[in-house]
Each structure stands twice: as C-alpha cells, then as structure tokens.
Amino acid sequence: MRPVLSALLLLLALPLSAPVHAQDKASTAKDLHALFDAEWERGLRENPVGATYIGDHRFDHQWPDLSPAARKASYEGDKAVIAALDKIDPRQLTAEDQLNRDLFRRQYQANIDTYDYGSQYTPLSQRSGLASMHRMADVVVFKTVKDYEQWLSRIGTIDKLVDQNIALMREGVQRGQVPPKIIMQRVPPQLDKQIVTDPTKSPFYEAFRNMPDSIPAAEQTRVQAAARDAITQTVVPSYTKLKQYVVNEYLPKTRATVGLWDTPDGEARYAELARFYTTTTLTPDEIHEIGRKEVARIRGEMMKVISQTGFKGSFDEFLTYLRTDPKFRYTDPKELLQAYEAMAKRVDPKLPQYFGKLPRMPYGVRQIAEQVAPDTTTAYYQGPAMDGKRAGYYYVNLYKPEERPKYEIPVLTIHEAVPGHHLQIALAQELGELPNFRRDFEATAFVEGWALYSESLGEEMGFYEDPYDKFGQLTYEMWRAVRLVVDTGLHHKHWTRQQAIDYFKANAAKTELDIINEIDRYIGNPGQALAYKIGELKIKQLRGEATAQLGDQFDIRAFHDVVLGSGAIPLDVLEANVRRWIEATRAAHP
C-alpha cells in the first residue's frame, strides 16, 4: 500500500565480497519476494480502503480497524519486516532486488516513524478523514447485488469507525497532538452535509440512485430500502455524535498556532518530513532558500510575458487585472467542465511525439463532489485500479467557476492528466515485472516533480497559445516555488498563516479562494508541498545533462521513457538511471 509519512531513504552501501553460490542467491531472492507478497496481503487486509482504491475488492465490506490493539499489532508487524529485511544479505541479490529491498525498507520505516511520532492521533482534517468517506463509492464499480451489499456493510458499520476516530482524537488531546484550530473549523460544515433528514439526500446514498437494469427491480427496491435504513439508523446518528464531539470538546482544545514546530518534537519531525518528501538530504533552511531563488527567477520570466501583453502597469496591478477581469472567467460550471474536457482531448494526440511508451489505461474528467469542493483545491487526479478494471480520473473543481481562470486550464490539465499524473501513474501500474509495492510506490518528489516538469512540456507541445496561457503556466510554476517558501516558513520559521497568505498573494496570480485553500492545505499536511519543485528541478537538471552530453543523439522520447521506466523512485535513483542511459547511448554512438 502507499506508505504513510516517513524518513529519508537510506540506500545501503554494497561492498564487494567473496562469490556466493547461485543457489544461495536464488534462495535469498525467493525469501525477499515471499516477504513482499506476504506484506502486500497484510497491507490489503489492514487497509481495506486502500485495497478498494487500487481495485482489490475482497475487503469492500470493511473499514480499517483503528482500535489500539489493531494499531499496535500493525506497528509490531512493521518492525518485524525491518528485522526480516536485516537478515537478507543484499550482496546475494541482483541490483534490481537490492533496490527493491531498500525501497521496501523505506516504506516500512515510514510507517514506524509515523506511529512513533503520533500522526494517528490527528485523523481528521478539512481534506481527509470521515467527512469524505462517502467518496469511497467513486472507486467501486457497482454492477452486482454483492457490490451494493458490500457498500451497505460499510455504511452500516461506520459507527465503529467514528467511535475509533473519536478515541484517537481524545488520546491526541492528552498527548498534545492536536491540529491547528483554523483548519479544524472547516470540518463541522462538512459534517453537516452528512446529517440529513431525508436519507436519499445523504452522500452515502448516491450509489443507489441509478442502479443497473441487470439487477431485478425487486432487488433494487430491497437494497435501496436497506440503504435508507442504514443511513437513518447508523450514518446520521454517528455523524451527529462526531460533530458534537468536534464542536463541543475537540475544537476548544485545538491550537492557535499553525506550524508543526508547535507540537511535541515538531521541529525534528518537520526536518524528517522534508527529507522524506524530497528524497534528498536538504534541510528546511536550504529548501527555503531554493524557493526564494526560484520565486525571483520566475518573477523575471513573468515580467517578460507581461510586456508581451502590452499591459501598462505594475506587477501587482497585472495580478489584480487577471484576478478581476471577467474575460478570464466562466460563470457557468458546465462551460468550465466542457473547457477542461476539450483541453484533455487536445493533449492526447500529441503524446506519441514525446513518449515511446504510452499507458493502455484511459482516463476521464469528473467534477469534484459538491460536498467538499469549497474546501479543496482546483483539481486532483485519482489513479486507476491496478487490475485494469477502473480508469483514472482527472477531478476538477466547479465551485465558484468565476474563481477558476481560463488561462489555468491548459497547464492544470497537463499536470493532472497527461502527460502528468495519469501518464506516469498508469505506466507505473503496468510495470508487471515489478513487485506490487513498486507499482504503487510513493515517492512524492518523483510523482509530483514529474507532473510539474510536464507543465513545461506544454510549451513545447504548443498549448500555451497566447501570453496569458504562458503566464498561467508560469503562475503554476511560481505556485510551486512559493510552496517551498511558505511551507518551510509555516512549519520551520514560525510564520503565521497571514504571513504565508500575503507572500503567496504577492507572487502569484492565483485567486484569493485558491490561495487560502492552498495555505490551509500546507498547514494540514506539513512537508508534502516541498516535493513538487525539488523533483521538477532534478528532472530538468538531468534533461539538461543529457542534452549537453548527447547532442544530436539526444532523443526526447527515449529520455522520457527512461525517466518513467522504473515507476516512482527516489531522485538519487532516478539520477543514476538517467546517467547510465547517457553512458549507454554514448557508447552506442561513438
């Protein structure tokens, strides 16, 4: 499964030793892959929500067990994995399995570090947790009565999950592990949308509205009635209880500060998260400085584009113009959705010019659910099922379309769909020769770095047709550079939320709604925002090296295939892969 937050990958040194018998090597590899397989199965059992997401529907009737006994057993299981890996001599493995071993260790050390820090005691935020559990229906293919009955089982047992979440939050209060008040204040209105008087208005009922004709009418009537009963008797009382706890007990004990520094061991934890998310040894101070330099560089590029538009005025005045002029906005959500869909169709035919290998899995464009749209970002990507039975989806936010500028549509589509997230993640899932955990591996600097790098490909592909589209691309690049500054500012340099908002507004043409939602996202998920720009800079650096060293032999399609050919990997592993490819290409063309 995707790992939780973690520490820096430590690639082990592999000293030379005496030759090892072939049988020993075969036995060692077999032991390693048996561990991979066993732990993959344990991960699916312990995280049935994650299993559903990747397309394994054996556990669709369950929620995770968050009881103290289950969490402790999982923690001990993760430590046992580390102990088992330590008994496997890397010198008896192929280079590929050495990498597999090291990445597997990273994943389980991540789980251990997160448990030790206590992240489990803050299970609820404005962007994740119980308020949005109904969205699990988006990744279930409802075709049979069994599919609906499994969803009914989840609906009917959500009271246990609610009680376990409340218990975790209560323990978090005792330990001083509580979230900032500013983001938790967003949660009660989200919970209100689950507390309905008419069960058919519940988000959990959505899947039952248009059942397939292949299910007999009598069965449809039966399961729809059961769903209404479960919502009335279990869902609504559970969410009522949760809201009462959050409003009356939890919110008064949340903290006024917004940085991770103001939590137990928060300074050290943030430094660890910076290393984990960037897969580098960069410190928060170094990342902050990289961000400031990138902001200055991109500002210079923006000024060139402003001059091309013929606008007469200051940088701040141009940003105000972009944020307020109606010609840059749609007012109808349907028109905005159609614009996103049309952009996606324009990109697809260009891909073969830039990639030798394309994924088989398609993707679609969907609207972000109205229940969460006001509190979430402009768009996001939901990956396909690993079994190939569910496509990927590019979700777009249609809430307040007048806040969604037209000049962002090309760059956003390129990032979230193709050649960004969908192309990279679908290709990784189709690497059938890799262990399952590698096909679903979390290396945020690679995944998000690739998507940000893809935005720059939009210019090469010809999709930034006027200066405003180009300014939109620069706005998105500036957005990610600003992240380096404000995330480290909030969690390391003790910035206030308003300082972060002001810095963002001064440097990017994002609307105020987007900026506030983004800042609150960084407050709630420390360190994750650092991955994008650090990953993009590494990919651009490696492309520059390849171009300089290969000259006329440089092939953009081959370069991209090498970058994407190992799935999501840490940046130092990517660097080694690309440099080996450069040397091999030079040797083949002396």
XYZ file of C-alpha atoms in Angstrom, residues 61 128 250 328 482:
5
model
C -17.362 -4.557 3.150
C -9.352 13.926 4.543
C -12.197 18.950 20.295
C -10.713 35.376 -17.958
C 6.136 29.737 -3.371
